[in-house]
Amino acid sequence: MRRAAAHATWPELVTGESPELPEFRASACASVHRLLLHDMGEGLADGRPVYRASGRDWRTPPLWGLGLIQKVNGHTFLLHDGRARNAAEAVLWHGGEALGAREAFQMMSAADRAALVAFLNSL
Ligand code: HEM
């Protein structure tokens, strides 16, 4: 993955050459996660404000390296408290400002969902 020209408000990342997954070659992926705090809704809230983060706000983690978590950590638990067992479950916990992402994921065809999960696990 290479860093592309900076976007107006945050840097954009673009995937590199990938012979195994040509459909994801040179795809911009910055808009998925901005590495900022976001209100993720009641489902992920812990009700414990920290400085400027309310109990519903979480920092968007970088997604690169996602496919190596099993190898490095020996598990694939995701989200701030490890409640999601994999990337698909993590997306299905998205609410609040990220509700649109969850709904889009739910509305995708099974093939597109599988392709997205394959992409996430290739990062
Ligand atoms: C297709 C779109 C998206 C995908 C595939 C996606 C995927 C993911 C994944 C796999 C995680 C778990 C990462 C980890 O625990 O290391 C995650 C967490 C998170 N995502 Fe997204 N995401 C998407 C869109 C969004 C959007 C639009 C927002 C905000 C507006 C957002 C905000 C967050 C936050 C704040 C977390 C951390 C939540 C927590 O730790 O409880 N995501 N996302």
Short mmCIF file of N, CA, C and O and ligand atoms in Angstrom, two decimals:
data_model
loop_
_atom_site.label_atom_id
_atom_site.label_comp_id
_atom_site.label_asym_id
_atom_site.label_seq_id
_atom_site.Cartn_x
_atom_site.Cartn_y
_atom_site.Cartn_z
N MET A 1 0.85 -1.18 0.00
CA MET A 1 0.00 0.00 0.00
C MET A 1 0.89 1.24 0.00
O MET A 1 1.86 1.28 0.71
N ARG A 2 0.57 2.21 -0.83
CA ARG A 2 1.40 3.42 -0.86
C ARG A 2 0.57 4.62 -0.45
O ARG A 2 -0.64 4.63 -0.56
N ARG A 3 1.25 5.63 0.04
CA ARG A 3 0.59 6.86 0.44
C ARG A 3 0.39 7.72 -0.80
O ARG A 3 1.32 7.94 -1.57
N ALA A 4 -0.81 8.18 -1.04
CA ALA A 4 -1.08 9.01 -2.22
C ALA A 4 -1.12 10.48 -1.80
O ALA A 4 -0.92 10.81 -0.65
N ALA A 5 -1.40 11.33 -2.76
CA ALA A 5 -1.46 12.77 -2.48
C ALA A 5 -2.45 13.04 -1.35
O ALA A 5 -3.50 12.41 -1.27
N ALA A 6 -2.09 13.97 -0.48
CA ALA A 6 -2.94 14.25 0.67
C ALA A 6 -4.31 14.77 0.22
O ALA A 6 -4.41 15.58 -0.68
N HIS A 7 -5.34 14.27 0.84
CA HIS A 7 -6.70 14.72 0.58
C HIS A 7 -6.86 16.08 1.26
O HIS A 7 -6.00 16.50 2.03
N ALA A 8 -7.95 16.78 0.98
CA ALA A 8 -8.14 18.10 1.58
C ALA A 8 -8.06 18.03 3.10
O ALA A 8 -7.51 18.92 3.74
N THR A 9 -8.59 16.99 3.71
CA THR A 9 -8.63 16.97 5.17
C THR A 9 -7.84 15.83 5.79
O THR A 9 -7.44 15.92 6.92
N TRP A 10 -7.63 14.73 5.08
CA TRP A 10 -6.85 13.66 5.65
C TRP A 10 -6.12 12.91 4.53
O TRP A 10 -6.53 12.94 3.38
N PRO A 11 -4.99 12.28 4.87
CA PRO A 11 -4.22 11.61 3.83
C PRO A 11 -4.98 10.44 3.23
O PRO A 11 -5.76 9.79 3.93
N GLU A 12 -4.76 10.20 1.95
CA GLU A 12 -5.44 9.12 1.27
C GLU A 12 -4.46 7.97 1.08
O GLU A 12 -3.31 8.18 0.76
N LEU A 13 -4.92 6.76 1.32
CA LEU A 13 -4.08 5.59 1.09
C LEU A 13 -4.62 4.83 -0.11
O LEU A 13 -5.82 4.73 -0.30
N VAL A 14 -3.70 4.32 -0.89
CA VAL A 14 -4.09 3.60 -2.11
C VAL A 14 -3.42 2.24 -2.09
O VAL A 14 -2.24 2.13 -1.75
N THR A 15 -4.18 1.19 -2.40
CA THR A 15 -3.59 -0.14 -2.40
C THR A 15 -2.57 -0.27 -3.53
O THR A 15 -2.66 0.43 -4.55
N GLY A 16 -1.61 -1.17 -3.37
CA GLY A 16 -0.56 -1.34 -4.37
C GLY A 16 -0.95 -2.39 -5.40
O GLY A 16 -2.12 -2.70 -5.58
N GLU A 17 0.05 -2.94 -6.08
CA GLU A 17 -0.19 -3.99 -7.07
C GLU A 17 -0.45 -5.30 -6.32
O GLU A 17 0.27 -5.62 -5.39
N SER A 18 -1.49 -6.02 -6.67
CA SER A 18 -1.80 -7.27 -5.99
C SER A 18 -2.20 -8.31 -7.02
O SER A 18 -3.35 -8.36 -7.45
N PRO A 19 -1.25 -9.17 -7.45
CA PRO A 19 -1.56 -10.15 -8.49
C PRO A 19 -2.69 -11.09 -8.08
O PRO A 19 -3.49 -11.51 -8.91
N GLU A 20 -2.79 -11.42 -6.77
CA GLU A 20 -3.85 -12.36 -6.34
C GLU A 20 -5.23 -11.70 -6.35
O GLU A 20 -6.23 -12.38 -6.51
N LEU A 21 -5.28 -10.39 -6.09
CA LEU A 21 -6.56 -9.69 -6.02
C LEU A 21 -6.54 -8.46 -6.95
O LEU A 21 -6.56 -7.33 -6.50
N PRO A 22 -6.49 -8.70 -8.28
CA PRO A 22 -6.34 -7.57 -9.21
C PRO A 22 -7.47 -6.56 -9.10
O PRO A 22 -7.29 -5.37 -9.38
N GLU A 23 -8.67 -7.00 -8.66
CA GLU A 23 -9.80 -6.07 -8.60
C GLU A 23 -9.60 -4.97 -7.56
O GLU A 23 -10.27 -3.95 -7.59
N PHE A 24 -8.66 -5.20 -6.61
CA PHE A 24 -8.43 -4.19 -5.58
C PHE A 24 -7.16 -3.38 -5.83
O PHE A 24 -6.74 -2.62 -4.98
N ARG A 25 -6.56 -3.56 -7.03
CA ARG A 25 -5.33 -2.86 -7.35
C ARG A 25 -5.55 -1.35 -7.38
O ARG A 25 -6.54 -0.86 -7.92
N ALA A 26 -4.67 -0.61 -6.74
CA ALA A 26 -4.69 0.85 -6.76
C ALA A 26 -6.02 1.44 -6.31
O ALA A 26 -6.51 2.42 -6.84
N SER A 27 -6.65 0.80 -5.30
CA SER A 27 -7.92 1.33 -4.81
C SER A 27 -7.67 2.27 -3.63
O SER A 27 -6.92 1.95 -2.72
N ALA A 28 -8.33 3.41 -3.65
CA ALA A 28 -8.23 4.33 -2.51
C ALA A 28 -9.02 3.74 -1.35
O ALA A 28 -10.11 3.21 -1.54
N CYS A 29 -8.46 3.76 -0.15
CA CYS A 29 -9.20 3.20 0.98
C CYS A 29 -9.24 4.14 2.17
O CYS A 29 -9.66 3.77 3.25
N ALA A 30 -8.82 5.39 1.95
CA ALA A 30 -8.81 6.32 3.08
C ALA A 30 -10.20 6.57 3.62
O ALA A 30 -10.39 6.80 4.80
N SER A 31 -11.21 6.58 2.73
CA SER A 31 -12.54 6.96 3.18
C SER A 31 -13.14 5.92 4.11
O SER A 31 -14.13 6.19 4.77
N VAL A 32 -12.57 4.71 4.18
CA VAL A 32 -13.11 3.70 5.11
C VAL A 32 -12.87 4.13 6.54
O VAL A 32 -13.78 4.16 7.35
N HIS A 33 -11.64 4.47 6.88
CA HIS A 33 -11.31 4.84 8.25
C HIS A 33 -10.45 6.07 8.27
O HIS A 33 -9.42 6.12 7.61
N ARG A 34 -10.83 7.06 9.06
CA ARG A 34 -10.11 8.34 9.07
C ARG A 34 -9.19 8.46 10.28
O ARG A 34 -8.58 9.49 10.49
N LEU A 35 -9.13 7.45 11.13
CA LEU A 35 -8.26 7.46 12.31
C LEU A 35 -8.64 8.58 13.28
O LEU A 35 -7.79 9.13 13.97
N LEU A 36 -9.93 8.92 13.31
CA LEU A 36 -10.42 9.95 14.22
C LEU A 36 -11.44 9.33 15.16
O LEU A 36 -11.82 8.16 15.02
N LEU A 37 -11.91 10.15 16.12
CA LEU A 37 -12.97 9.68 17.01
C LEU A 37 -14.31 9.72 16.28
O LEU A 37 -14.58 10.68 15.56
N HIS A 38 -15.11 8.70 16.48
CA HIS A 38 -16.45 8.70 15.89
C HIS A 38 -17.46 8.14 16.87
O HIS A 38 -17.16 7.20 17.62
N ASP A 39 -18.64 8.73 16.82
CA ASP A 39 -19.77 8.23 17.62
C ASP A 39 -20.25 6.94 16.96
O ASP A 39 -20.73 6.96 15.82
N MET A 40 -20.09 5.82 17.64
CA MET A 40 -20.41 4.52 17.04
C MET A 40 -21.76 3.98 17.53
O MET A 40 -22.09 2.83 17.30
N GLY A 41 -22.54 4.82 18.25
CA GLY A 41 -23.87 4.41 18.66
C GLY A 41 -23.88 3.67 19.99
O GLY A 41 -22.84 3.37 20.57
N GLU A 42 -25.08 3.36 20.43
CA GLU A 42 -25.27 2.74 21.75
C GLU A 42 -24.70 1.32 21.84
O GLU A 42 -24.23 0.89 22.88
N GLY A 43 -24.73 0.61 20.71
CA GLY A 43 -24.29 -0.79 20.72
C GLY A 43 -22.85 -0.97 21.17
O GLY A 43 -22.52 -1.96 21.82
N LEU A 44 -22.00 -0.01 20.83
CA LEU A 44 -20.59 -0.12 21.20
C LEU A 44 -20.23 0.77 22.39
O LEU A 44 -19.08 0.79 22.83
N ALA A 45 -21.23 1.52 22.92
CA ALA A 45 -20.93 2.47 24.00
C ALA A 45 -20.55 1.75 25.29
O ALA A 45 -21.09 0.69 25.61
N ASP A 46 -19.59 2.35 26.02
CA ASP A 46 -19.29 1.82 27.36
C ASP A 46 -19.66 2.83 28.44
O ASP A 46 -19.47 2.56 29.63
N GLY A 47 -20.21 4.00 28.00
CA GLY A 47 -20.69 4.99 28.97
C GLY A 47 -19.59 5.61 29.82
O GLY A 47 -19.88 6.18 30.86
N ARG A 48 -18.35 5.49 29.39
CA ARG A 48 -17.24 6.04 30.19
C ARG A 48 -16.51 7.10 29.37
O ARG A 48 -15.59 6.78 28.61
N PRO A 49 -16.88 8.38 29.53
CA PRO A 49 -16.20 9.44 28.79
C PRO A 49 -14.73 9.55 29.18
O PRO A 49 -14.39 9.33 30.34
N VAL A 50 -13.89 9.81 28.22
CA VAL A 50 -12.47 10.03 28.47
C VAL A 50 -12.06 11.31 27.75
O VAL A 50 -12.10 11.38 26.52
N TYR A 51 -11.69 12.35 28.51
CA TYR A 51 -11.34 13.66 27.96
C TYR A 51 -12.46 14.08 27.01
O TYR A 51 -13.59 14.22 27.43
N ARG A 52 -12.17 14.31 25.69
CA ARG A 52 -13.21 14.79 24.79
C ARG A 52 -14.05 13.66 24.18
O ARG A 52 -14.98 13.92 23.43
N ALA A 53 -13.69 12.42 24.47
CA ALA A 53 -14.44 11.30 23.90
C ALA A 53 -15.59 10.93 24.83
O ALA A 53 -15.38 10.66 26.01
N SER A 54 -16.80 10.95 24.30
CA SER A 54 -17.95 10.54 25.10
C SER A 54 -17.90 9.01 25.23
O SER A 54 -17.05 8.35 24.64
N GLY A 55 -18.81 8.46 25.97
CA GLY A 55 -18.85 7.01 26.15
C GLY A 55 -19.27 6.26 24.90
O GLY A 55 -19.29 5.03 24.89
N ARG A 56 -19.63 7.00 23.83
CA ARG A 56 -20.02 6.35 22.56
C ARG A 56 -18.95 6.53 21.49
O ARG A 56 -19.09 6.00 20.39
N ASP A 57 -17.93 7.33 21.81
CA ASP A 57 -16.90 7.64 20.80
C ASP A 57 -15.74 6.65 20.86
O ASP A 57 -15.22 6.36 21.94
N TRP A 58 -15.32 6.22 19.69
CA TRP A 58 -14.15 5.33 19.58
C TRP A 58 -13.26 5.82 18.46
O TRP A 58 -13.73 6.38 17.49
N ARG A 59 -11.99 5.58 18.61
CA ARG A 59 -11.04 5.95 17.56
C ARG A 59 -11.08 4.89 16.46
O ARG A 59 -11.11 3.69 16.76
N THR A 60 -11.12 5.34 15.22
CA THR A 60 -11.09 4.37 14.12
C THR A 60 -9.68 3.80 14.02
O THR A 60 -8.73 4.55 13.81
N PRO A 61 -9.53 2.51 14.21
CA PRO A 61 -8.20 1.92 14.14
C PRO A 61 -7.74 1.79 12.68
O PRO A 61 -8.57 1.67 11.78
N PRO A 62 -6.43 1.81 12.45
CA PRO A 62 -5.96 1.50 11.10
C PRO A 62 -6.31 0.05 10.78
O PRO A 62 -6.28 -0.80 11.66
N LEU A 63 -6.67 -0.21 9.54
CA LEU A 63 -7.06 -1.58 9.19
C LEU A 63 -5.93 -2.39 8.56
O LEU A 63 -6.07 -3.58 8.35
N TRP A 64 -4.81 -1.70 8.27
CA TRP A 64 -3.73 -2.47 7.67
C TRP A 64 -3.16 -3.45 8.71
O TRP A 64 -3.11 -3.16 9.90
N GLY A 65 -2.80 -4.62 8.24
CA GLY A 65 -2.32 -5.66 9.15
C GLY A 65 -3.43 -6.55 9.67
O GLY A 65 -3.18 -7.53 10.37
N LEU A 66 -4.68 -6.25 9.28
CA LEU A 66 -5.82 -7.02 9.77
C LEU A 66 -5.65 -8.52 9.47
O LEU A 66 -5.94 -9.36 10.32
N GLY A 67 -5.18 -8.82 8.28
CA GLY A 67 -5.03 -10.22 7.89
C GLY A 67 -3.92 -10.95 8.62
O GLY A 67 -3.81 -12.17 8.51
N LEU A 68 -3.12 -10.23 9.38
CA LEU A 68 -2.01 -10.88 10.10
C LEU A 68 -2.31 -11.08 11.58
O LEU A 68 -1.49 -11.62 12.32
N ILE A 69 -3.50 -10.62 12.01
CA ILE A 69 -3.81 -10.67 13.45
C ILE A 69 -3.78 -12.11 13.98
O ILE A 69 -3.23 -12.38 15.05
N GLN A 70 -4.36 -13.05 13.21
CA GLN A 70 -4.35 -14.45 13.66
C GLN A 70 -2.92 -14.94 13.87
O GLN A 70 -2.59 -15.54 14.89
N LYS A 71 -2.09 -14.65 12.88
CA LYS A 71 -0.70 -15.12 12.94
C LYS A 71 0.06 -14.47 14.10
O LYS A 71 0.80 -15.13 14.83
N VAL A 72 -0.15 -13.17 14.29
CA VAL A 72 0.63 -12.43 15.29
C VAL A 72 0.07 -12.63 16.69
O VAL A 72 0.81 -12.85 17.65
N ASN A 73 -1.27 -12.56 16.82
CA ASN A 73 -1.88 -12.60 18.15
C ASN A 73 -2.47 -13.95 18.54
O ASN A 73 -2.85 -14.17 19.69
N GLY A 74 -2.64 -14.83 17.53
CA GLY A 74 -3.23 -16.13 17.82
C GLY A 74 -4.74 -16.08 17.98
O GLY A 74 -5.36 -17.02 18.49
N HIS A 75 -5.38 -14.97 17.56
CA HIS A 75 -6.85 -14.85 17.58
C HIS A 75 -7.23 -13.79 16.57
O HIS A 75 -6.35 -13.12 16.00
N THR A 76 -8.54 -13.63 16.31
CA THR A 76 -8.97 -12.57 15.39
C THR A 76 -10.00 -11.66 16.05
O THR A 76 -10.85 -11.09 15.39
N PHE A 77 -9.96 -11.56 17.38
CA PHE A 77 -10.93 -10.70 18.07
C PHE A 77 -10.67 -9.23 17.73
O PHE A 77 -9.53 -8.78 17.77
N LEU A 78 -11.75 -8.51 17.41
CA LEU A 78 -11.63 -7.11 17.01
C LEU A 78 -12.55 -6.23 17.83
O LEU A 78 -13.35 -6.70 18.63
N LEU A 79 -12.42 -4.93 17.61
CA LEU A 79 -13.13 -3.83 18.31
C LEU A 79 -12.49 -3.61 19.68
O LEU A 79 -11.68 -4.41 20.14
N HIS A 80 -12.88 -2.50 20.32
CA HIS A 80 -12.15 -2.05 21.52
C HIS A 80 -12.17 -3.08 22.64
O HIS A 80 -11.27 -3.12 23.46
N ASP A 81 -13.21 -3.92 22.69
CA ASP A 81 -13.28 -4.91 23.76
C ASP A 81 -13.19 -6.35 23.23
O ASP A 81 -13.45 -7.30 23.97
N GLY A 82 -12.83 -6.49 21.97
CA GLY A 82 -12.61 -7.83 21.42
C GLY A 82 -13.87 -8.64 21.20
O GLY A 82 -13.83 -9.86 21.03
N ARG A 83 -15.03 -7.97 21.15
CA ARG A 83 -16.31 -8.72 21.05
C ARG A 83 -16.53 -9.34 19.66
O ARG A 83 -17.28 -10.31 19.54
N ALA A 84 -15.93 -8.74 18.62
CA ALA A 84 -16.12 -9.27 17.25
C ALA A 84 -15.10 -10.37 16.99
O ALA A 84 -13.92 -10.20 17.26
N ARG A 85 -15.57 -11.48 16.45
CA ARG A 85 -14.66 -12.61 16.22
C ARG A 85 -13.93 -12.51 14.89
O ARG A 85 -13.03 -13.30 14.62
N ASN A 86 -14.35 -11.57 14.04
CA ASN A 86 -13.69 -11.41 12.74
C ASN A 86 -14.12 -10.07 12.15
O ASN A 86 -14.94 -9.35 12.74
N ALA A 87 -13.60 -9.76 10.96
CA ALA A 87 -13.87 -8.45 10.34
C ALA A 87 -15.35 -8.27 10.03
O ALA A 87 -15.91 -7.19 10.23
N ALA A 88 -16.01 -9.32 9.55
CA ALA A 88 -17.43 -9.18 9.21
C ALA A 88 -18.24 -8.83 10.45
O ALA A 88 -19.11 -7.94 10.42
N GLU A 89 -17.97 -9.49 11.57
CA GLU A 89 -18.69 -9.17 12.80
C GLU A 89 -18.40 -7.74 13.24
O GLU A 89 -19.29 -7.05 13.73
N ALA A 90 -17.15 -7.30 13.05
CA ALA A 90 -16.79 -5.93 13.44
C ALA A 90 -17.63 -4.92 12.66
O ALA A 90 -18.16 -3.97 13.23
N VAL A 91 -17.79 -5.15 11.35
CA VAL A 91 -18.58 -4.21 10.54
C VAL A 91 -20.04 -4.25 11.00
O VAL A 91 -20.72 -3.22 11.07
N LEU A 92 -20.54 -5.43 11.37
CA LEU A 92 -21.94 -5.55 11.78
C LEU A 92 -22.21 -4.88 13.13
O LEU A 92 -23.36 -4.65 13.49
N TRP A 93 -21.15 -4.53 13.90
CA TRP A 93 -21.32 -3.77 15.14
C TRP A 93 -21.31 -2.27 14.89
O TRP A 93 -21.53 -1.49 15.82
N HIS A 94 -21.01 -1.82 13.65
CA HIS A 94 -20.95 -0.39 13.37
C HIS A 94 -22.34 0.23 13.51
O HIS A 94 -23.31 -0.25 12.95
N GLY A 95 -22.42 1.34 14.28
CA GLY A 95 -23.67 2.09 14.42
C GLY A 95 -23.34 3.56 14.44
O GLY A 95 -22.25 3.97 14.04
N GLY A 96 -24.26 4.38 14.92
CA GLY A 96 -24.02 5.83 15.01
C GLY A 96 -23.59 6.40 13.67
O GLY A 96 -24.24 6.16 12.65
N GLU A 97 -22.48 7.12 13.66
CA GLU A 97 -21.99 7.74 12.42
C GLU A 97 -21.62 6.71 11.37
O GLU A 97 -21.50 7.03 10.20
N ALA A 98 -21.38 5.48 11.78
CA ALA A 98 -20.93 4.44 10.85
C ALA A 98 -22.07 3.48 10.46
O ALA A 98 -21.83 2.45 9.85
N LEU A 99 -23.30 3.87 10.80
CA LEU A 99 -24.44 2.99 10.49
C LEU A 99 -24.54 2.71 8.99
O LEU A 99 -24.86 1.60 8.57
N GLY A 100 -24.25 3.74 8.18
CA GLY A 100 -24.34 3.57 6.72
C GLY A 100 -23.43 2.46 6.22
O GLY A 100 -23.80 1.71 5.31
N ALA A 101 -22.24 2.35 6.84
CA ALA A 101 -21.30 1.31 6.41
C ALA A 101 -21.88 -0.07 6.72
O ALA A 101 -21.80 -0.99 5.91
N ARG A 102 -22.49 -0.18 7.93
CA ARG A 102 -23.08 -1.48 8.28
C ARG A 102 -24.23 -1.83 7.34
O ARG A 102 -24.33 -2.96 6.83
N GLU A 103 -25.08 -0.84 7.06
CA GLU A 103 -26.23 -1.12 6.20
C GLU A 103 -25.79 -1.48 4.78
O GLU A 103 -26.36 -2.38 4.16
N ALA A 104 -24.77 -0.78 4.29
CA ALA A 104 -24.27 -1.10 2.95
C ALA A 104 -23.73 -2.53 2.91
O ALA A 104 -23.96 -3.28 1.96
N PHE A 105 -23.04 -2.91 3.99
CA PHE A 105 -22.48 -4.26 4.09
C PHE A 105 -23.61 -5.30 4.10
O PHE A 105 -23.53 -6.34 3.42
N GLN A 106 -24.66 -4.99 4.84
CA GLN A 106 -25.79 -5.93 4.93
C GLN A 106 -26.54 -6.06 3.60
O GLN A 106 -27.09 -7.11 3.30
N MET A 107 -26.55 -4.97 2.82
CA MET A 107 -27.29 -4.97 1.56
C MET A 107 -26.51 -5.58 0.40
O MET A 107 -27.08 -5.87 -0.65
N MET A 108 -25.18 -5.76 0.59
CA MET A 108 -24.35 -6.31 -0.49
C MET A 108 -24.77 -7.75 -0.83
O MET A 108 -25.30 -8.45 0.02
N SER A 109 -24.42 -8.15 -2.03
CA SER A 109 -24.60 -9.57 -2.37
C SER A 109 -23.58 -10.37 -1.55
O SER A 109 -22.57 -9.81 -1.09
N ALA A 110 -23.84 -11.65 -1.36
CA ALA A 110 -22.91 -12.50 -0.60
C ALA A 110 -21.52 -12.47 -1.25
O ALA A 110 -20.50 -12.47 -0.55
N ALA A 111 -21.50 -12.41 -2.60
CA ALA A 111 -20.21 -12.41 -3.31
C ALA A 111 -19.44 -11.13 -3.00
O ALA A 111 -18.22 -11.16 -2.76
N ASP A 112 -20.14 -9.98 -2.99
CA ASP A 112 -19.47 -8.71 -2.70
C ASP A 112 -18.99 -8.67 -1.25
O ASP A 112 -17.91 -8.16 -0.95
N ARG A 113 -19.82 -9.21 -0.34
CA ARG A 113 -19.40 -9.26 1.08
C ARG A 113 -18.13 -10.09 1.23
O ARG A 113 -17.20 -9.71 1.93
N ALA A 114 -18.12 -11.24 0.55
CA ALA A 114 -16.95 -12.12 0.63
C ALA A 114 -15.72 -11.42 0.04
O ALA A 114 -14.61 -11.54 0.58
N ALA A 115 -15.93 -10.65 -1.05
CA ALA A 115 -14.81 -9.93 -1.67
C ALA A 115 -14.29 -8.86 -0.72
O ALA A 115 -13.07 -8.66 -0.60
N LEU A 116 -15.20 -8.17 -0.03
CA LEU A 116 -14.77 -7.13 0.91
C LEU A 116 -13.99 -7.73 2.08
O LEU A 116 -12.94 -7.23 2.47
N VAL A 117 -14.49 -8.84 2.60
CA VAL A 117 -13.80 -9.51 3.71
C VAL A 117 -12.43 -10.00 3.24
O VAL A 117 -11.43 -9.86 3.96
N ALA A 118 -12.36 -10.53 2.02
CA ALA A 118 -11.06 -10.98 1.47
C ALA A 118 -10.10 -9.80 1.36
O ALA A 118 -8.91 -9.93 1.67
N PHE A 119 -10.64 -8.65 0.93
CA PHE A 119 -9.81 -7.45 0.83
C PHE A 119 -9.28 -7.05 2.21
O PHE A 119 -8.09 -6.81 2.39
N LEU A 120 -10.20 -7.01 3.21
CA LEU A 120 -9.78 -6.61 4.56
C LEU A 120 -8.70 -7.55 5.07
O LEU A 120 -7.71 -7.13 5.67
N ASN A 121 -8.89 -8.84 4.83
CA ASN A 121 -7.90 -9.81 5.32
C ASN A 121 -6.61 -9.82 4.51
O ASN A 121 -5.65 -10.48 4.89
N SER A 122 -6.62 -9.09 3.39
CA SER A 122 -5.38 -9.00 2.59
C SER A 122 -4.54 -7.80 3.01
O SER A 122 -3.42 -7.61 2.53
N LEU A 123 -5.09 -6.97 3.90
CA LEU A 123 -4.38 -5.74 4.27
C LEU A 123 -3.20 -6.03 5.18
O LEU A 123 -3.21 -7.01 5.91
C1 HEM B 1 -16.87 -0.35 4.41
C2 HEM B 1 -16.63 0.44 5.47
C3 HEM B 1 -15.96 -0.02 6.73
C4 HEM B 1 -15.30 -1.18 7.02
C5 HEM B 1 -15.02 -2.36 6.10
C6 HEM B 1 -14.89 -1.10 8.41
C7 HEM B 1 -14.20 -2.10 9.07
C8 HEM B 1 -13.86 -2.07 10.40
C9 HEM B 1 -13.19 -3.12 11.12
C10 HEM B 1 -12.75 -4.46 10.51
C11 HEM B 1 -13.02 -2.71 12.40
C12 HEM B 1 -12.33 -3.47 13.54
C13 HEM B 1 -10.88 -3.07 13.57
C14 HEM B 1 -10.15 -3.45 14.84
O1 HEM B 1 -10.78 -3.71 15.88
O2 HEM B 1 -8.90 -3.45 14.81
C15 HEM B 1 -13.59 -1.39 12.52
C16 HEM B 1 -13.62 -0.63 13.66
C17 HEM B 1 -14.07 0.66 13.74
N1 HEM B 1 -14.63 1.38 12.71
FE1 HEM B 1 -14.95 0.75 10.83
N2 HEM B 1 -15.28 0.10 8.92
C18 HEM B 1 -15.95 0.79 7.93
C19 HEM B 1 -16.52 2.04 8.04
C20 HEM B 1 -16.44 2.86 9.14
C21 HEM B 1 -16.96 4.21 9.22
C22 HEM B 1 -17.69 4.92 8.07
C23 HEM B 1 -16.66 4.68 10.49
C24 HEM B 1 -16.96 6.00 11.13
C25 HEM B 1 -17.76 6.93 10.61
C26 HEM B 1 -15.97 3.60 11.18
C27 HEM B 1 -15.51 3.69 12.47
C28 HEM B 1 -14.92 2.65 13.18
C29 HEM B 1 -14.52 2.76 14.58
C30 HEM B 1 -14.65 4.01 15.47
C31 HEM B 1 -14.00 1.50 14.93
C32 HEM B 1 -13.51 1.08 16.31
C33 HEM B 1 -14.71 0.67 17.15
C34 HEM B 1 -14.35 -0.04 18.45
O3 HEM B 1 -13.17 -0.24 18.73
O4 HEM B 1 -15.28 -0.43 19.19
N3 HEM B 1 -15.86 2.52 10.35
N4 HEM B 1 -14.08 -1.03 11.29
#
